[in-house]
Amino acid sequence: MANPTAPKVVLFDIGGVVVLSPFQGILDFERKNGIPTDWINFAIRYSSPNGHWQRLERGEIKMDAQFFDGFAADIHSEKAWREFNNSFRNEKKKLKDTANPTQLGDHVSLKAEAAESTPTDQDRGAQSSRLSSSRSSNPKLSEAQGDGQRPSLSKLAKDTTIGDPVSLESEEVVESDKARNSQGPLSGKQRSGTPQSSSNHSGLPPIPKLDAEKLFWAMMSASREPDPYVFPALERLQKQRSRPILGALSNTVIFPKDHPWSKAKGPSSPKSGSGAFFFDPATFFDVYVASAEVGMRKPSKEIYELTLRRLSDYDKQKGGPGIKPEDVVFLDDIGENLKTAKEVGMRTIRVQLEKTWRAVKELEGMLGIELMDDKTRRAKL
């Protein structure tokens, strides 16, 4: 039975919601290469708002050798490494005794150190066997390797909507552009993607050597597969005779024209594998807003306002009165993105890594319709 207060619009993030999370690619990369857990997320967030990752997602720079050089510099920042070791880890250790780790969000960026916080096989669902295999193949890497956490965690303990730091515009961590630029450029050898670990006199371990290009493609590859719960639910929703408007708001990148995943190669399809995703969001959704194509990214308030205008225009074209913020429910895996959505008046559903079926269940309650098949429902409920 339909819910009379059901949202008129269901707005989806794509990476980490409709498709698997790129943060799983980061986690696997860290485990495989013996990188301290959370360091990569921390370093990318530390470069915000004008790091190379953020600029790529706003479409300000091309995905070329210059981007990879800059991205390598961002994830080998001495200041970020010092902050990660001196503040981030220490505050996470304090938080362990003062907060319930299961309330802090998904385990990639806010990974609880307590053993009892590890997701169960039921939570992992269809991804359980793959993750278990990864852990069992290298048990040492499956243990916490100096797990780090973002600064000011005493604040985060009170805020259960914080998410993965790749997309966080963190004022507490990010220094001014002037301060960051004072570091000066890295040498050519350092920009190669496997920088030499610099010596330090603070007793810190050397900065991990990372191949920035391999890391980037590991993240992109991880987010090309459909989520086993959200995508089938989206397909069912799309086939409903009387359904809400379906939209997508996603931080994206633009691949080079000659790359197999470029839109210039033609429409995506599960068989061809072309395009950034296995499907074409521009034709799959009624309204699709991609950060790299509009020059702004989540969690900037402006991109939400743009999305609302486009949704409203679409509704009016279909003979409707337009869309108000409260008509929209937004599904995202990042707390900071959901926070902005709430600020502009949207309803929200948090999609947690390895627990995406829970978001489907919550969406079912809002819409008053069933979106899971019987087999999934029996396994999860």
mmCIF file of C-alpha atoms in Angstrom:
data_model
loop_
_atom_site.group_PDB
_atom_site.id
_atom_site.type_symbol
_atom_site.label_atom_id
_atom_site.label_comp_id
_atom_site.label_asym_id
_atom_site.label_seq_id
_atom_site.Cartn_x
_atom_site.Cartn_y
_atom_site.Cartn_z
ATOM 1 C CA MET A 1 0.000 0.000 0.000
ATOM 2 C CA ALA A 2 1.448 3.355 -1.061
ATOM 3 C CA ASN A 3 2.466 5.793 1.638
ATOM 4 C CA PRO A 4 0.486 9.076 1.372
ATOM 5 C CA THR A 5 3.543 10.983 2.601
ATOM 6 C CA ALA A 6 5.880 9.185 0.186
ATOM 7 C CA PRO A 7 8.508 11.364 -1.516
ATOM 8 C CA LYS A 8 7.797 12.513 -5.068
ATOM 9 C CA VAL A 9 11.477 12.095 -5.957
ATOM 10 C CA VAL A 10 14.009 9.400 -5.096
ATOM 11 C CA LEU A 11 17.469 10.866 -5.658
ATOM 12 C CA PHE A 12 20.441 8.489 -5.739
ATOM 13 C CA ASP A 13 24.147 8.910 -5.406
ATOM 14 C CA ILE A 14 25.823 6.422 -7.756
ATOM 15 C CA GLY A 15 29.239 5.352 -6.412
ATOM 16 C CA GLY A 16 28.718 3.511 -3.117
ATOM 17 C CA VAL A 17 24.945 3.376 -3.615
ATOM 18 C CA VAL A 18 23.808 2.192 -7.049
ATOM 19 C CA VAL A 19 27.224 0.661 -7.753
ATOM 20 C CA LEU A 20 29.835 -0.658 -5.354
ATOM 21 C CA SER A 21 31.864 1.853 -3.407
ATOM 22 C CA PRO A 22 35.243 3.147 -4.643
ATOM 23 C CA PHE A 23 36.221 3.141 -0.978
ATOM 24 C CA GLN A 24 36.266 -0.643 -1.123
ATOM 25 C CA GLY A 25 38.973 -0.208 -3.750
ATOM 26 C CA ILE A 26 40.911 1.997 -1.348
ATOM 27 C CA LEU A 27 40.550 -0.472 1.499
ATOM 28 C CA ASP A 28 41.684 -3.375 -0.678
ATOM 29 C CA PHE A 29 44.605 -1.324 -1.987
ATOM 30 C CA GLU A 30 45.718 -0.462 1.544
ATOM 31 C CA ARG A 31 45.510 -4.067 2.660
ATOM 32 C CA LYS A 32 47.322 -5.405 -0.389
ATOM 33 C CA ASN A 33 50.163 -2.915 -0.106
ATOM 34 C CA GLY A 34 50.478 -2.776 3.678
ATOM 35 C CA ILE A 35 49.369 0.876 3.847
ATOM 36 C CA PRO A 36 48.077 2.121 7.232
ATOM 37 C CA THR A 37 44.300 1.929 7.140
ATOM 38 C CA ASP A 38 42.617 5.294 6.470
ATOM 39 C CA TRP A 39 45.813 7.014 5.309
ATOM 40 C CA ILE A 40 44.705 7.345 1.680
ATOM 41 C CA ASN A 41 41.276 8.722 2.600
ATOM 42 C CA PHE A 42 42.891 11.090 5.049
ATOM 43 C CA ALA A 43 45.441 12.376 2.537
ATOM 44 C CA ILE A 44 42.823 13.009 -0.154
ATOM 45 C CA ARG A 45 40.570 14.784 2.330
ATOM 46 C CA TYR A 46 43.482 16.815 3.632
ATOM 47 C CA SER A 47 44.000 18.240 0.140
ATOM 48 C CA SER A 48 40.378 19.456 0.022
ATOM 49 C CA PRO A 49 38.824 21.658 -1.253
ATOM 50 C CA ASN A 50 41.353 22.297 -4.013
ATOM 51 C CA GLY A 51 43.303 19.067 -4.206
ATOM 52 C CA HIS A 52 43.656 17.336 -7.529
ATOM 53 C CA TRP A 53 40.947 14.787 -6.687
ATOM 54 C CA GLN A 54 38.417 17.499 -5.899
ATOM 55 C CA ARG A 55 39.369 19.559 -8.951
ATOM 56 C CA LEU A 56 38.991 16.501 -11.193
ATOM 57 C CA GLU A 57 35.499 15.873 -9.833
ATOM 58 C CA ARG A 58 34.579 19.486 -10.586
ATOM 59 C CA GLY A 59 35.825 19.090 -14.160
ATOM 60 C CA GLU A 60 38.455 21.797 -13.667
ATOM 61 C CA ILE A 61 41.371 19.654 -14.807
ATOM 62 C CA LYS A 62 41.822 16.811 -17.264
ATOM 63 C CA MET A 63 42.618 13.223 -16.377
ATOM 64 C CA ASP A 64 46.137 13.282 -17.755
ATOM 65 C CA ALA A 65 49.750 12.932 -16.641
ATOM 66 C CA GLN A 66 49.607 16.305 -14.906
ATOM 67 C CA PHE A 67 46.622 15.157 -12.832
ATOM 68 C CA PHE A 68 48.357 11.951 -11.765
ATOM 69 C CA ASP A 69 51.491 13.904 -10.828
ATOM 70 C CA GLY A 70 49.409 16.243 -8.692
ATOM 71 C CA PHE A 71 47.397 13.408 -7.179
ATOM 72 C CA ALA A 72 50.669 11.676 -6.265
ATOM 73 C CA ALA A 73 51.826 14.851 -4.542
ATOM 74 C CA ASP A 74 48.575 15.088 -2.562
ATOM 75 C CA ILE A 75 48.835 11.545 -1.197
ATOM 76 C CA HIS A 76 52.495 12.047 -0.265
ATOM 77 C CA SER A 77 52.024 15.312 1.623
ATOM 78 C CA GLU A 78 54.407 15.588 4.572
ATOM 79 C CA LYS A 79 52.011 17.860 6.439
ATOM 80 C CA ALA A 80 49.134 15.429 5.977
ATOM 81 C CA TRP A 81 51.312 12.506 7.104
ATOM 82 C CA ARG A 82 52.390 14.391 10.211
ATOM 83 C CA GLU A 83 48.790 15.323 11.049
ATOM 84 C CA PHE A 84 47.649 11.750 10.411
ATOM 85 C CA ASN A 85 50.209 10.350 12.840
ATOM 86 C CA ASN A 86 50.215 13.037 15.509
ATOM 87 C CA SER A 87 46.536 13.951 15.787
ATOM 88 C CA PHE A 88 44.318 11.689 13.750
ATOM 89 C CA ARG A 89 45.456 8.394 15.265
ATOM 90 C CA ASN A 90 45.727 9.716 18.805
ATOM 91 C CA GLU A 91 42.206 11.129 18.790
ATOM 92 C CA LYS A 92 40.818 7.914 17.346
ATOM 93 C CA LYS A 93 42.394 6.006 20.204
ATOM 94 C CA LYS A 94 40.699 8.326 22.688
ATOM 95 C CA LEU A 95 37.388 7.955 20.874
ATOM 96 C CA LYS A 96 37.502 4.190 21.238
ATOM 97 C CA ASP A 97 36.748 4.529 24.942
ATOM 98 C CA THR A 98 34.218 7.348 24.661
ATOM 99 C CA ALA A 99 31.965 6.481 21.704
ATOM 100 C CA ASN A 100 30.022 3.577 20.329
ATOM 101 C CA PRO A 101 32.049 2.659 17.220
ATOM 102 C CA THR A 102 29.057 1.171 15.438
ATOM 103 C CA GLN A 103 27.410 4.605 15.250
ATOM 104 C CA LEU A 104 30.192 6.379 13.429
ATOM 105 C CA GLY A 105 29.479 5.302 9.883
ATOM 106 C CA ASP A 106 30.979 2.956 7.343
ATOM 107 C CA HIS A 107 34.132 1.064 8.135
ATOM 108 C CA VAL A 108 36.387 2.409 5.415
ATOM 109 C CA SER A 109 36.719 5.944 6.749
ATOM 110 C CA LEU A 110 35.357 5.523 10.267
ATOM 111 C CA LYS A 111 36.537 2.005 10.977
ATOM 112 C CA ALA A 112 35.996 1.045 14.599
ATOM 113 C CA GLU A 113 38.934 -0.591 16.303
ATOM 114 C CA ALA A 114 36.755 -2.714 18.544
ATOM 115 C CA ALA A 115 36.504 -6.282 17.285
ATOM 116 C CA GLU A 116 32.795 -6.445 17.986
ATOM 117 C CA SER A 117 32.147 -3.672 15.468
ATOM 118 C CA THR A 118 33.184 -5.837 12.513
ATOM 119 C CA PRO A 119 30.246 -6.364 10.098
ATOM 120 C CA THR A 120 28.640 -9.790 10.208
ATOM 121 C CA ASP A 121 28.250 -12.078 7.197
ATOM 122 C CA GLN A 122 24.587 -11.108 7.174
ATOM 123 C CA ASP A 123 25.546 -7.446 6.868
ATOM 124 C CA ARG A 124 28.021 -8.184 4.096
ATOM 125 C CA GLY A 125 25.463 -10.130 2.081
ATOM 126 C CA ALA A 126 26.563 -10.894 -1.447
ATOM 127 C CA GLN A 127 29.931 -9.243 -0.884
ATOM 128 C CA SER A 128 30.812 -11.466 2.062
ATOM 129 C CA SER A 129 32.685 -14.177 0.206
ATOM 130 C CA ARG A 130 34.824 -11.709 -1.739
ATOM 131 C CA LEU A 131 35.823 -9.753 1.330
ATOM 132 C CA SER A 132 36.412 -12.855 3.422
ATOM 133 C CA SER A 133 38.671 -14.233 0.713
ATOM 134 C CA SER A 134 40.646 -10.993 0.649
ATOM 135 C CA ARG A 135 41.143 -11.089 4.390
ATOM 136 C CA SER A 136 42.014 -14.770 4.590
ATOM 137 C CA SER A 137 44.593 -14.490 1.829
ATOM 138 C CA ASN A 138 46.603 -12.102 3.957
ATOM 139 C CA PRO A 139 45.547 -12.288 7.603
ATOM 140 C CA LYS A 140 48.197 -9.824 8.746
ATOM 141 C CA LEU A 141 46.738 -7.120 6.559
ATOM 142 C CA SER A 142 43.232 -7.794 7.805
ATOM 143 C CA GLU A 143 44.258 -6.653 11.258
ATOM 144 C CA ALA A 144 44.210 -2.998 12.170
ATOM 145 C CA GLN A 145 47.460 -1.498 10.910
ATOM 146 C CA GLY A 146 47.660 1.634 12.963
ATOM 147 C CA ASP A 147 44.129 2.568 11.955
ATOM 148 C CA GLY A 148 43.793 6.352 11.760
ATOM 149 C CA GLN A 149 40.857 8.641 12.176
ATOM 150 C CA ARG A 150 40.103 12.208 11.238
ATOM 151 C CA PRO A 151 40.932 15.032 13.641
ATOM 152 C CA SER A 152 38.414 16.417 16.150
ATOM 153 C CA LEU A 153 36.837 13.045 16.713
ATOM 154 C CA SER A 154 35.298 14.249 19.942
ATOM 155 C CA LYS A 155 33.011 16.233 17.645
ATOM 156 C CA LEU A 156 32.436 13.263 15.374
ATOM 157 C CA ALA A 157 31.385 11.138 18.319
ATOM 158 C CA LYS A 158 28.346 13.402 18.593
ATOM 159 C CA ASP A 159 27.657 13.419 14.865
ATOM 160 C CA THR A 160 26.561 10.073 13.463
ATOM 161 C CA THR A 161 26.184 11.410 9.924
ATOM 162 C CA ILE A 162 29.863 11.744 9.147
ATOM 163 C CA GLY A 163 31.084 9.736 6.169
ATOM 164 C CA ASP A 164 34.011 8.881 3.945
ATOM 165 C CA PRO A 165 36.596 11.667 3.930
ATOM 166 C CA VAL A 166 37.348 11.569 0.211
ATOM 167 C CA SER A 167 34.278 13.727 -0.281
ATOM 168 C CA LEU A 168 34.399 15.664 2.977
ATOM 169 C CA GLU A 169 35.125 19.364 2.848
ATOM 170 C CA SER A 170 36.684 19.294 6.294
ATOM 171 C CA GLU A 171 37.464 22.720 7.703
ATOM 172 C CA GLU A 172 39.181 21.151 10.671
ATOM 173 C CA VAL A 173 41.801 19.367 8.589
ATOM 174 C CA VAL A 174 42.232 21.497 5.506
ATOM 175 C CA GLU A 175 44.697 24.338 5.837
ATOM 176 C CA SER A 176 44.569 27.424 3.680
ATOM 177 C CA ASP A 177 45.810 27.238 0.103
ATOM 178 C CA LYS A 178 48.585 29.607 1.017
ATOM 179 C CA ALA A 179 49.854 27.353 3.762
ATOM 180 C CA ARG A 180 49.719 24.282 1.543
ATOM 181 C CA ASN A 181 51.372 26.006 -1.393
ATOM 182 C CA SER A 182 54.287 26.964 0.828
ATOM 183 C CA GLN A 183 55.401 23.343 0.654
ATOM 184 C CA GLY A 184 56.597 23.898 -2.877
ATOM 185 C CA PRO A 185 56.471 21.389 -5.734
ATOM 186 C CA LEU A 186 57.808 17.884 -5.482
ATOM 187 C CA SER A 187 60.785 16.802 -7.503
ATOM 188 C CA GLY A 188 60.307 14.934 -10.750
ATOM 189 C CA LYS A 189 61.267 11.682 -9.069
ATOM 190 C CA GLN A 190 58.627 12.243 -6.384
ATOM 191 C CA ARG A 191 55.938 13.045 -8.949
ATOM 192 C CA SER A 192 56.435 9.728 -10.701
ATOM 193 C CA GLY A 193 53.785 8.045 -8.555
ATOM 194 C CA THR A 194 56.210 6.264 -6.221
ATOM 195 C CA PRO A 195 57.857 9.173 -4.393
ATOM 196 C CA GLN A 196 60.877 8.653 -2.244
ATOM 197 C CA SER A 197 59.969 8.716 1.424
ATOM 198 C CA SER A 198 61.383 11.881 2.872
ATOM 199 C CA SER A 199 63.515 11.817 5.956
ATOM 200 C CA ASN A 200 62.050 13.336 9.078
ATOM 201 C CA HIS A 201 63.292 14.338 12.469
ATOM 202 C CA SER A 202 60.048 13.861 14.378
ATOM 203 C CA GLY A 203 60.303 10.130 14.943
ATOM 204 C CA LEU A 204 57.528 9.414 12.426
ATOM 205 C CA PRO A 205 57.697 6.448 10.072
ATOM 206 C CA PRO A 206 58.404 7.342 6.432
ATOM 207 C CA ILE A 207 55.493 8.289 4.206
ATOM 208 C CA PRO A 208 54.227 5.157 2.432
ATOM 209 C CA LYS A 209 55.273 4.944 -1.203
ATOM 210 C CA LEU A 210 52.156 4.780 -3.375
ATOM 211 C CA ASP A 211 51.642 4.408 -7.086
ATOM 212 C CA ALA A 212 48.995 7.082 -7.550
ATOM 213 C CA GLU A 213 47.880 5.858 -10.950
ATOM 214 C CA LYS A 214 47.379 2.261 -9.793
ATOM 215 C CA LEU A 215 45.482 3.515 -6.759
ATOM 216 C CA PHE A 216 43.207 5.666 -8.904
ATOM 217 C CA TRP A 217 42.291 2.830 -11.264
ATOM 218 C CA ALA A 218 41.740 0.475 -8.341
ATOM 219 C CA MET A 219 39.149 2.938 -7.038
ATOM 220 C CA MET A 220 37.500 3.373 -10.429
ATOM 221 C CA SER A 221 37.391 -0.365 -11.100
ATOM 222 C CA ALA A 222 35.762 -1.093 -7.756
ATOM 223 C CA SER A 223 32.841 1.191 -8.564
ATOM 224 C CA ARG A 224 31.854 -0.321 -11.923
ATOM 225 C CA GLU A 225 29.859 -3.218 -10.514
ATOM 226 C CA PRO A 226 26.187 -2.944 -9.502
ATOM 227 C CA ASP A 227 25.335 -2.994 -5.831
ATOM 228 C CA PRO A 228 23.596 -6.347 -5.213
ATOM 229 C CA TYR A 229 20.700 -4.745 -3.310
ATOM 230 C CA VAL A 230 20.261 -1.132 -4.384
ATOM 231 C CA PHE A 231 20.484 -1.635 -8.142
ATOM 232 C CA PRO A 232 17.852 -4.412 -8.286
ATOM 233 C CA ALA A 233 15.624 -2.225 -6.095
ATOM 234 C CA LEU A 234 16.151 0.673 -8.488
ATOM 235 C CA GLU A 235 15.201 -1.531 -11.447
ATOM 236 C CA ARG A 236 12.018 -2.626 -9.673
ATOM 237 C CA LEU A 237 11.206 0.975 -8.830
ATOM 238 C CA GLN A 238 11.757 2.018 -12.423
ATOM 239 C CA LYS A 239 9.180 -0.541 -13.618
ATOM 240 C CA GLN A 240 6.440 0.668 -11.261
ATOM 241 C CA ARG A 241 3.363 1.918 -13.129
ATOM 242 C CA SER A 242 2.990 4.914 -10.830
ATOM 243 C CA ARG A 243 6.437 5.723 -9.562
ATOM 244 C CA PRO A 244 8.323 8.707 -8.170
ATOM 245 C CA ILE A 245 10.712 10.737 -10.268
ATOM 246 C CA LEU A 246 14.105 9.017 -10.286
ATOM 247 C CA GLY A 247 17.179 11.219 -10.121
ATOM 248 C CA ALA A 248 20.902 10.870 -9.595
ATOM 249 C CA LEU A 249 23.365 13.331 -8.084
ATOM 250 C CA SER A 250 26.924 12.058 -8.186
ATOM 251 C CA ASN A 251 30.497 13.264 -7.898
ATOM 252 C CA THR A 252 32.025 12.096 -11.160
ATOM 253 C CA VAL A 253 35.106 12.319 -13.358
ATOM 254 C CA ILE A 254 35.540 12.693 -17.098
ATOM 255 C CA PHE A 255 37.688 10.043 -18.746
ATOM 256 C CA PRO A 256 39.899 10.885 -21.741
ATOM 257 C CA LYS A 257 38.120 10.514 -25.080
ATOM 258 C CA ASP A 258 40.296 7.573 -26.103
ATOM 259 C CA HIS A 259 39.732 5.696 -22.836
ATOM 260 C CA PRO A 260 37.432 2.625 -22.986
ATOM 261 C CA TRP A 261 35.269 4.097 -20.227
ATOM 262 C CA SER A 262 34.764 7.434 -21.935
ATOM 263 C CA LYS A 263 31.235 8.488 -22.855
ATOM 264 C CA ALA A 264 32.645 9.359 -26.278
ATOM 265 C CA LYS A 265 33.002 5.620 -26.899
ATOM 266 C CA GLY A 266 29.233 5.208 -26.887
ATOM 267 C CA PRO A 267 26.495 4.280 -24.424
ATOM 268 C CA SER A 268 27.238 1.970 -21.534
ATOM 269 C CA SER A 269 25.851 -1.503 -21.396
ATOM 270 C CA PRO A 270 26.398 -4.559 -19.209
ATOM 271 C CA LYS A 271 27.672 -6.503 -22.237
ATOM 272 C CA SER A 272 30.023 -3.959 -23.776
ATOM 273 C CA GLY A 273 31.414 -2.626 -20.509
ATOM 274 C CA SER A 274 31.824 0.803 -22.088
ATOM 275 C CA GLY A 275 31.276 3.962 -20.099
ATOM 276 C CA ALA A 276 32.224 4.839 -16.550
ATOM 277 C CA PHE A 277 29.468 2.560 -15.247
ATOM 278 C CA PHE A 278 27.834 -0.594 -16.569
ATOM 279 C CA PHE A 279 24.766 1.510 -17.437
ATOM 280 C CA ASP A 280 24.179 5.020 -18.772
ATOM 281 C CA PRO A 281 22.910 7.259 -15.945
ATOM 282 C CA ALA A 282 21.864 9.981 -18.389
ATOM 283 C CA THR A 283 19.208 7.699 -19.902
ATOM 284 C CA PHE A 284 18.534 5.491 -16.881
ATOM 285 C CA PHE A 285 17.415 8.349 -14.607
ATOM 286 C CA ASP A 286 14.843 11.043 -15.277
ATOM 287 C CA VAL A 287 17.293 13.682 -14.065
ATOM 288 C CA TYR A 288 21.056 13.171 -13.815
ATOM 289 C CA VAL A 289 23.495 15.716 -12.357
ATOM 290 C CA ALA A 290 27.194 14.850 -12.688
ATOM 291 C CA SER A 291 29.674 17.015 -10.793
ATOM 292 C CA ALA A 292 32.368 17.068 -13.471
ATOM 293 C CA GLU A 293 29.850 18.294 -16.041
ATOM 294 C CA VAL A 294 28.403 21.140 -13.966
ATOM 295 C CA GLY A 295 31.610 22.440 -12.345
ATOM 296 C CA MET A 296 30.639 21.823 -8.715
ATOM 297 C CA ARG A 297 30.611 18.836 -6.405
ATOM 298 C CA LYS A 298 28.999 17.507 -3.253
ATOM 299 C CA PRO A 299 28.822 18.595 -0.513
ATOM 300 C CA SER A 300 28.624 22.097 -2.008
ATOM 301 C CA LYS A 301 25.146 23.516 -1.410
ATOM 302 C CA GLU A 302 25.047 24.931 -4.941
ATOM 303 C CA ILE A 303 24.948 21.521 -6.621
ATOM 304 C CA TYR A 304 21.939 20.504 -4.518
ATOM 305 C CA GLU A 305 20.128 23.688 -5.457
ATOM 306 C CA LEU A 306 20.910 23.062 -9.131
ATOM 307 C CA THR A 307 19.567 19.509 -8.803
ATOM 308 C CA LEU A 308 16.347 20.747 -7.214
ATOM 309 C CA ARG A 309 15.823 23.211 -10.061
ATOM 310 C CA ARG A 310 16.296 20.491 -12.656
ATOM 311 C CA LEU A 311 13.961 18.122 -10.820
ATOM 312 C CA SER A 312 11.345 20.851 -10.574
ATOM 313 C CA ASP A 313 11.675 21.676 -14.277
ATOM 314 C CA TYR A 314 11.247 18.001 -15.143
ATOM 315 C CA ASP A 315 8.126 17.716 -12.997
ATOM 316 C CA LYS A 316 6.604 20.812 -14.612
ATOM 317 C CA GLN A 317 7.329 19.408 -18.068
ATOM 318 C CA LYS A 318 5.269 16.371 -17.047
ATOM 319 C CA GLY A 319 2.403 18.581 -15.936
ATOM 320 C CA GLY A 320 3.276 18.694 -12.246
ATOM 321 C CA PRO A 321 3.483 21.729 -9.943
ATOM 322 C CA GLY A 322 7.226 21.469 -9.477
ATOM 323 C CA ILE A 323 9.405 19.958 -6.766
ATOM 324 C CA LYS A 324 10.066 21.264 -3.273
ATOM 325 C CA PRO A 325 13.064 20.082 -1.199
ATOM 326 C CA GLU A 326 10.817 18.133 1.170
ATOM 327 C CA ASP A 327 9.490 16.153 -1.825
ATOM 328 C CA VAL A 328 12.907 14.522 -2.251
ATOM 329 C CA VAL A 329 14.575 11.635 -0.439
ATOM 330 C CA PHE A 330 18.316 11.420 -1.119
ATOM 331 C CA LEU A 331 20.361 8.227 -0.746
ATOM 332 C CA ASP A 332 24.095 8.659 -0.234
ATOM 333 C CA ASP A 333 26.908 6.798 1.499
ATOM 334 C CA ILE A 334 28.682 9.914 2.776
ATOM 335 C CA GLY A 335 27.504 11.698 5.867
ATOM 336 C CA GLU A 336 28.673 15.146 4.838
ATOM 337 C CA ASN A 337 26.683 14.878 1.612
ATOM 338 C CA LEU A 338 23.581 13.890 3.556
ATOM 339 C CA LYS A 339 24.143 16.750 5.965
ATOM 340 C CA THR A 340 23.959 19.287 3.141
ATOM 341 C CA ALA A 341 20.900 17.547 1.721
ATOM 342 C CA LYS A 342 19.163 17.979 5.077
ATOM 343 C CA GLU A 343 20.205 21.620 5.204
ATOM 344 C CA VAL A 344 18.450 22.324 1.904
ATOM 345 C CA GLY A 345 15.341 20.506 3.143
ATOM 346 C CA MET A 346 15.594 17.016 1.655
ATOM 347 C CA ARG A 347 14.847 13.776 3.450
ATOM 348 C CA THR A 348 17.800 11.397 3.567
ATOM 349 C CA ILE A 349 18.757 7.741 3.781
ATOM 350 C CA ARG A 350 22.271 6.720 4.763
ATOM 351 C CA VAL A 351 23.692 3.860 2.662
ATOM 352 C CA GLN A 352 26.397 2.047 4.595
ATOM 353 C CA LEU A 353 29.164 0.006 3.034
ATOM 354 C CA GLU A 354 28.362 -3.721 3.207
ATOM 355 C CA LYS A 355 24.911 -2.902 4.643
ATOM 356 C CA THR A 356 23.222 -1.412 1.608
ATOM 357 C CA TRP A 357 20.194 -3.690 1.994
ATOM 358 C CA ARG A 358 19.244 -1.690 5.072
ATOM 359 C CA ALA A 359 18.844 1.430 2.939
ATOM 360 C CA VAL A 360 16.542 -0.489 0.588
ATOM 361 C CA LYS A 361 14.441 -1.563 3.553
ATOM 362 C CA GLU A 362 14.179 2.042 4.743
ATOM 363 C CA LEU A 363 13.217 3.222 1.257
ATOM 364 C CA GLU A 364 10.500 0.565 1.115
ATOM 365 C CA GLY A 365 9.028 1.996 4.307
ATOM 366 C CA MET A 366 9.004 5.521 2.870
ATOM 367 C CA LEU A 367 7.411 4.504 -0.424
ATOM 368 C CA GLY A 368 5.085 1.811 0.877
ATOM 369 C CA ILE A 369 6.154 -0.678 -1.804
ATOM 370 C CA GLU A 370 8.332 -3.776 -1.888
ATOM 371 C CA LEU A 371 11.703 -3.398 -3.612
ATOM 372 C CA MET A 372 13.455 -6.624 -2.555
ATOM 373 C CA ASP A 373 12.763 -10.050 -3.971
ATOM 374 C CA ASP A 374 11.592 -12.835 -1.671
ATOM 375 C CA LYS A 375 14.993 -14.510 -1.514
ATOM 376 C CA THR A 376 16.750 -11.327 -0.385
ATOM 377 C CA ARG A 377 13.979 -10.506 2.064
ATOM 378 C CA ARG A 378 14.179 -13.936 3.696
ATOM 379 C CA ALA A 379 17.952 -13.670 3.988
ATOM 380 C CA LYS A 380 18.000 -10.169 5.435
ATOM 381 C CA LEU A 381 14.859 -9.691 7.475
#
